[in-house]
């Protein structure tokens, strides 16, 4: 029940047990080609999509080194652990980072970003989490996208816990690079990043002077046109992804996405009578972050849930350690598992009552 890695469906586990095939084969090439096209429906884009063998963070690095040039000014919105990390990453790679801190638990304010852009007119890109997984906050990306659409500034989005589990609309909202990861809503093992580029972003790719080799998305694109990946393909991930995308097509993209909305709503309803308060100002659908009731320690709750009830939930990171717990809504889980989690949380609170 954590916000990633998540419970995998049985049909994915079965595919993982199949014998390996070579990636330079017609069988694999048609699977890859299917996924490269079909996944655009999840991003809601006609742009270019890429699979790279890395965790989600690799996708975040890839998006920077492929669009920017060292010294470029970027505004990094930091409202939690993942915002902090992406800002650090950008600084380490030699970009000129203007960090915009947002109080943990709150979403950014679009007008504040507009003001910041006015102060730094040479800004090349904005870095932001769609959903900040450390706080459970969903950010107002549609409004920011509308502001930036006609500008020369790229909107780079960490959508690792938004893709497939929020109403994110890449083309409609004017998002330029959108990054996803395999182990969240896609219900796969960790190890594959998924990135999509708008036309505007692709123009930046042509001019980017950051050194790169493994991440080179132009070279990746050339390979993809031959239905191949630049290096050895993550065959297991792609094969499983095909099955997941077929499953999503069968039930409908919106039905799949709204499962997360429904579960997050249920979680908020079940949490309140137990004394939990929703931590996020604008709660995401991917996960629910809950302030633990007064007198309880979140780490103790987490440990007891794990050891006594065999349910894995996530705790708070950094200064939120012990203060919040986080319940995921992604993966092969539904209302049954969500109800059970809160039933066991109620028992846990009774047991731990001082
Ligand atoms: C999980 C997550 C990441 C990190 O992904 P890794 O696969 O661990 O590299 C980055 N950003 C967000 C918002 C996430 O939820």
XYZ file of C-alpha atoms and ligand atoms in Angstrom:
369
model
C 0.000 0.000 0.000
C 2.938 2.388 -0.539
C 3.129 5.023 -3.302
C 5.607 2.881 -5.237
C 6.856 0.333 -5.844
C 3.349 -1.067 -5.990
C 1.560 -4.407 -6.006
C 1.862 -5.965 -9.467
C -1.057 -7.725 -11.197
C -0.879 -11.530 -11.551
C -0.711 -11.251 -15.340
C 2.445 -9.128 -15.005
C 4.041 -11.650 -12.642
C 3.349 -14.399 -15.169
C 5.032 -12.494 -17.987
C 8.046 -11.861 -15.760
C 8.442 -15.640 -15.426
C 8.581 -16.214 -19.188
C 11.860 -17.173 -20.901
C 13.887 -14.184 -22.122
C 14.012 -13.311 -25.801
C 16.636 -11.280 -27.625
C 15.780 -7.638 -28.220
C 16.864 -7.609 -31.876
C 13.978 -9.834 -32.952
C 10.778 -9.156 -34.777
C 8.785 -10.352 -31.764
C 10.343 -7.767 -29.481
C 10.417 -5.001 -32.050
C 6.672 -5.190 -32.620
C 6.081 -5.178 -28.833
C 8.244 -2.066 -28.434
C 6.568 -0.315 -31.322
C 3.121 -1.060 -29.880
C 4.124 0.378 -26.495
C 5.764 3.504 -27.962
C 2.486 4.376 -29.674
C -0.097 3.091 -27.221
C 1.437 4.860 -24.215
C 0.796 8.258 -25.815
C -2.838 7.819 -24.717
C -1.722 7.889 -21.086
C 0.350 11.066 -21.583
C -2.401 12.476 -23.833
C 0.242 13.565 -26.310
C 1.175 13.363 -29.955
C 4.778 14.073 -29.000
C 7.687 11.649 -28.867
C 7.848 9.066 -26.097
C 10.978 7.198 -24.945
C 11.798 4.278 -22.676
C 15.172 4.356 -20.959
C 16.577 1.729 -18.629
C 16.811 3.585 -15.334
C 14.699 4.434 -12.339
C 12.446 7.470 -12.572
C 15.292 9.714 -11.399
C 17.249 8.684 -14.501
C 14.360 9.995 -16.574
C 14.552 13.286 -14.665
C 18.288 13.555 -15.412
C 17.704 12.594 -19.029
C 15.131 15.353 -19.467
C 17.609 17.961 -18.191
C 20.692 16.893 -20.147
C 18.708 16.584 -23.366
C 17.046 20.002 -23.315
C 19.484 22.319 -21.505
C 23.006 23.694 -21.799
C 25.285 24.191 -18.758
C 24.787 27.669 -17.326
C 21.150 27.806 -18.379
C 18.905 29.344 -15.766
C 16.093 27.153 -14.480
C 13.464 27.699 -11.813
C 13.086 24.597 -9.650
C 9.921 24.424 -7.574
C 10.677 22.630 -4.332
C 7.694 21.612 -2.219
C 9.074 18.366 -0.844
C 11.689 15.641 -1.059
C 11.383 15.116 -4.806
C 11.419 18.819 -5.637
C 14.525 19.182 -3.491
C 16.207 16.303 -5.315
C 15.490 17.582 -8.810
C 16.866 21.018 -7.852
C 20.030 19.351 -6.464
C 20.355 17.303 -9.630
C 20.100 20.401 -11.820
C 22.741 22.216 -9.731
C 25.085 19.224 -9.931
C 24.718 19.140 -13.707
C 25.855 22.746 -13.976
C 22.625 24.631 -14.523
C 21.924 27.937 -12.810
C 19.153 26.993 -10.383
C 16.721 29.480 -8.877
C 15.017 27.447 -6.188
C 11.444 28.347 -5.293
C 10.535 26.800 -1.957
C 6.943 25.930 -1.202
C 5.788 24.968 2.286
C 5.532 21.174 2.482
C 1.895 20.151 2.191
C 0.973 23.119 -0.023
C 0.906 23.491 -3.784
C 2.736 26.280 -5.627
C 0.962 29.544 -6.471
C 0.985 30.290 -10.212
C 1.250 34.075 -9.720
C 4.384 33.622 -7.623
C 5.997 31.677 -10.455
C 4.979 34.378 -12.962
C 6.602 36.999 -10.708
C 9.753 34.912 -10.486
C 9.918 34.634 -14.272
C 9.645 38.429 -14.542
C 12.589 38.713 -12.139
C 14.567 36.166 -14.154
C 13.573 36.759 -17.782
C 16.453 34.611 -19.075
C 14.853 31.503 -17.517
C 14.998 28.522 -19.870
C 12.901 25.995 -17.970
C 10.674 25.399 -14.960
C 11.139 22.138 -13.059
C 8.171 20.900 -11.078
C 6.514 17.789 -9.662
C 2.971 17.157 -10.897
C 2.373 15.220 -7.694
C 4.919 15.701 -4.899
C 4.921 12.175 -3.488
C 6.544 13.133 -0.181
C 3.564 15.327 0.746
C 0.710 13.913 -1.370
C 0.169 17.311 -3.025
C -1.137 17.728 -6.574
C 0.158 20.924 -8.218
C -1.847 23.308 -10.471
C -0.003 22.441 -13.684
C -2.827 23.251 -16.041
C -2.722 26.911 -14.975
C 1.073 27.127 -15.140
C 1.074 25.439 -18.558
C -1.421 27.985 -19.854
C 0.921 30.803 -18.713
C 3.992 29.282 -20.354
C 2.473 27.962 -23.571
C 3.330 31.030 -25.653
C 6.643 31.740 -23.916
C 10.122 30.420 -24.762
C 10.275 28.660 -21.406
C 10.033 24.892 -21.122
C 7.823 23.270 -18.525
C 9.596 20.094 -17.355
C 7.344 17.879 -15.273
C 8.145 15.050 -12.899
C 4.903 13.127 -13.345
C 6.184 9.903 -11.828
C 3.132 9.705 -9.540
C 0.749 11.558 -11.854
C 0.976 9.668 -15.131
C -1.851 7.171 -15.315
C -3.252 8.271 -11.957
C -4.310 11.910 -12.420
C -6.090 13.990 -15.043
C -2.723 15.163 -16.441
C -3.084 16.194 -20.099
C 0.331 16.827 -21.657
C -0.712 18.458 -24.923
C -3.856 20.104 -23.574
C -2.002 21.714 -20.674
C 1.134 22.603 -22.634
C 3.617 20.442 -20.724
C 6.946 20.106 -22.547
C 8.736 17.140 -21.031
C 6.798 14.690 -18.883
C 8.632 11.998 -16.931
C 7.171 8.751 -15.612
C 8.520 5.665 -13.886
C 7.629 2.004 -14.255
C 6.982 1.150 -10.596
C 4.136 3.571 -9.951
C 0.780 3.611 -11.808
C 2.167 1.347 -14.557
C 2.332 -1.531 -12.045
C 5.739 -2.826 -13.205
C 8.988 -3.484 -11.369
C 11.337 -0.548 -10.811
C 13.851 0.072 -13.584
C 12.328 1.841 -16.561
C 11.788 5.562 -17.049
C 9.310 6.860 -19.575
C 9.680 10.379 -20.973
C 7.638 12.356 -23.491
C 8.758 15.472 -25.408
C 6.575 18.177 -26.962
C 7.544 19.830 -30.256
C 8.758 22.854 -28.324
C 10.963 20.603 -26.168
C 12.263 18.827 -29.270
C 13.536 22.172 -30.603
C 15.494 22.592 -27.335
C 16.908 19.081 -27.809
C 18.486 20.194 -31.105
C 20.325 23.041 -29.333
C 21.260 21.375 -26.034
C 25.014 21.342 -25.373
C 25.147 19.317 -22.181
C 27.516 16.346 -22.734
C 25.629 13.045 -22.865
C 26.021 9.577 -24.245
C 23.813 7.053 -22.443
C 20.929 9.547 -22.207
C 21.197 10.868 -25.782
C 17.543 11.118 -26.764
C 18.249 12.055 -30.395
C 20.186 8.803 -30.824
C 17.413 6.994 -28.946
C 14.904 8.456 -31.377
C 16.877 7.162 -34.366
C 16.849 3.672 -32.849
C 13.141 3.873 -32.046
C 12.405 4.591 -35.702
C 13.916 1.164 -36.432
C 11.703 -0.269 -33.659
C 14.762 -0.654 -31.442
C 16.222 1.018 -28.381
C 19.693 2.594 -28.373
C 21.143 -0.002 -25.976
C 19.921 -3.451 -24.893
C 16.201 -3.132 -24.289
C 14.486 -3.718 -20.952
C 12.627 -6.601 -22.590
C 10.814 -7.790 -19.455
C 9.518 -4.310 -18.650
C 8.335 -3.644 -22.197
C 6.619 -7.016 -22.465
C 4.772 -6.416 -19.209
C 3.970 -2.843 -20.204
C 2.282 -4.125 -23.346
C -0.022 -6.282 -21.212
C -0.764 -3.362 -18.872
C -1.523 -1.028 -21.788
C -3.823 -3.660 -23.297
C -5.575 -3.968 -19.950
C -5.973 -0.181 -19.763
C -7.318 -0.056 -23.339
C -9.815 -2.756 -22.462
C -11.262 -1.023 -19.421
C -10.710 2.479 -20.856
C -8.008 5.008 -19.996
C -10.364 7.219 -18.003
C -11.739 4.267 -16.004
C -8.186 3.233 -15.151
C -7.225 6.756 -14.070
C -10.425 7.285 -12.079
C -9.805 4.151 -10.037
C -7.122 6.208 -8.277
C -9.480 9.135 -7.795
C -12.125 6.877 -6.234
C -9.636 5.149 -3.934
C -8.162 8.444 -2.754
C -11.642 9.735 -1.960
C -12.428 6.556 -0.043
C -9.159 6.811 1.870
C -9.941 10.368 2.960
C -13.408 9.299 4.076
C -12.129 6.311 6.051
C -9.249 8.251 7.612
C -11.264 11.070 9.144
C -13.260 9.071 11.738
C -9.976 7.535 12.943
C -8.589 10.987 13.782
C -6.272 11.344 10.791
C -6.170 14.670 8.978
C -5.369 14.968 5.280
C -1.915 16.567 5.034
C -2.069 17.967 1.499
C -3.788 21.238 0.657
C -4.689 19.789 -2.768
C -4.666 15.988 -2.353
C -3.379 13.866 -5.228
C -5.079 10.718 -6.517
C -1.905 8.611 -6.459
C -1.577 8.603 -2.695
C -3.007 10.060 0.492
C -0.706 11.609 3.092
C -2.256 11.686 6.563
C -1.229 13.573 9.694
C -1.154 11.038 12.506
C -3.495 11.788 15.413
C -2.068 13.631 18.407
C -0.114 11.367 20.757
C 0.809 8.774 18.135
C 4.095 8.144 16.348
C 3.771 7.495 12.629
C 6.832 5.250 12.602
C 5.302 3.040 15.304
C 2.064 2.833 13.328
C 3.979 1.901 10.190
C 6.021 -0.761 11.983
C 2.987 -2.309 13.680
C 1.062 -2.412 10.390
C 4.012 -4.167 8.771
C 4.816 -6.670 11.510
C 1.352 -7.496 12.847
C -0.894 -6.948 9.849
C 1.608 -7.501 7.016
C 0.509 -4.327 5.285
C 3.275 -2.061 4.012
C 2.492 1.635 4.196
C 4.901 4.560 3.831
C 5.938 7.040 6.490
C 7.004 10.670 6.306
C 10.373 11.743 4.928
C 12.785 14.239 6.456
C 11.159 16.409 9.169
C 7.822 14.699 8.516
C 9.228 11.424 9.888
C 6.761 10.101 12.447
C 4.348 12.960 11.702
C 2.563 11.555 8.649
C 1.822 8.233 7.022
C 1.266 7.771 3.293
C -1.137 5.300 1.690
C -0.818 4.530 -2.018
C -3.667 4.071 -4.465
C -1.648 2.814 -7.428
C -1.067 -0.796 -8.451
C -3.121 -3.956 -8.410
C -5.216 -2.911 -5.428
C -8.799 -1.778 -5.074
C -11.413 -0.894 -2.500
C -11.023 -4.271 -0.759
C -7.358 -3.632 0.046
C -8.035 0.002 0.905
C -10.851 -0.903 3.308
C -8.703 -3.574 4.924
C -5.837 -1.124 5.382
C -8.038 1.288 7.312
C -9.630 -1.512 9.327
C -6.127 -2.563 10.386
C -5.124 1.057 10.992
C -8.061 1.352 13.400
C -6.886 -1.780 15.248
C -3.337 -0.446 15.288
C -4.423 2.850 16.843
C -6.371 0.965 19.523
C -3.343 -1.178 20.292
C -0.877 1.721 20.405
C -3.124 3.979 22.513
C -1.062 5.276 25.405
C 9.110 7.710 -7.022
C 9.373 9.113 -7.424
C 10.614 9.533 -7.934
C 11.843 8.694 -7.921
O 11.791 7.633 -8.683
P 12.963 6.550 -8.628
O 12.374 5.522 -9.520
O 13.122 6.109 -7.219
O 14.190 7.169 -9.178
C 10.750 10.838 -8.365
N 9.736 11.705 -8.276
C 8.549 11.365 -7.766
C 7.474 12.396 -7.683
C 8.332 10.057 -7.321
O 7.147 9.722 -6.790
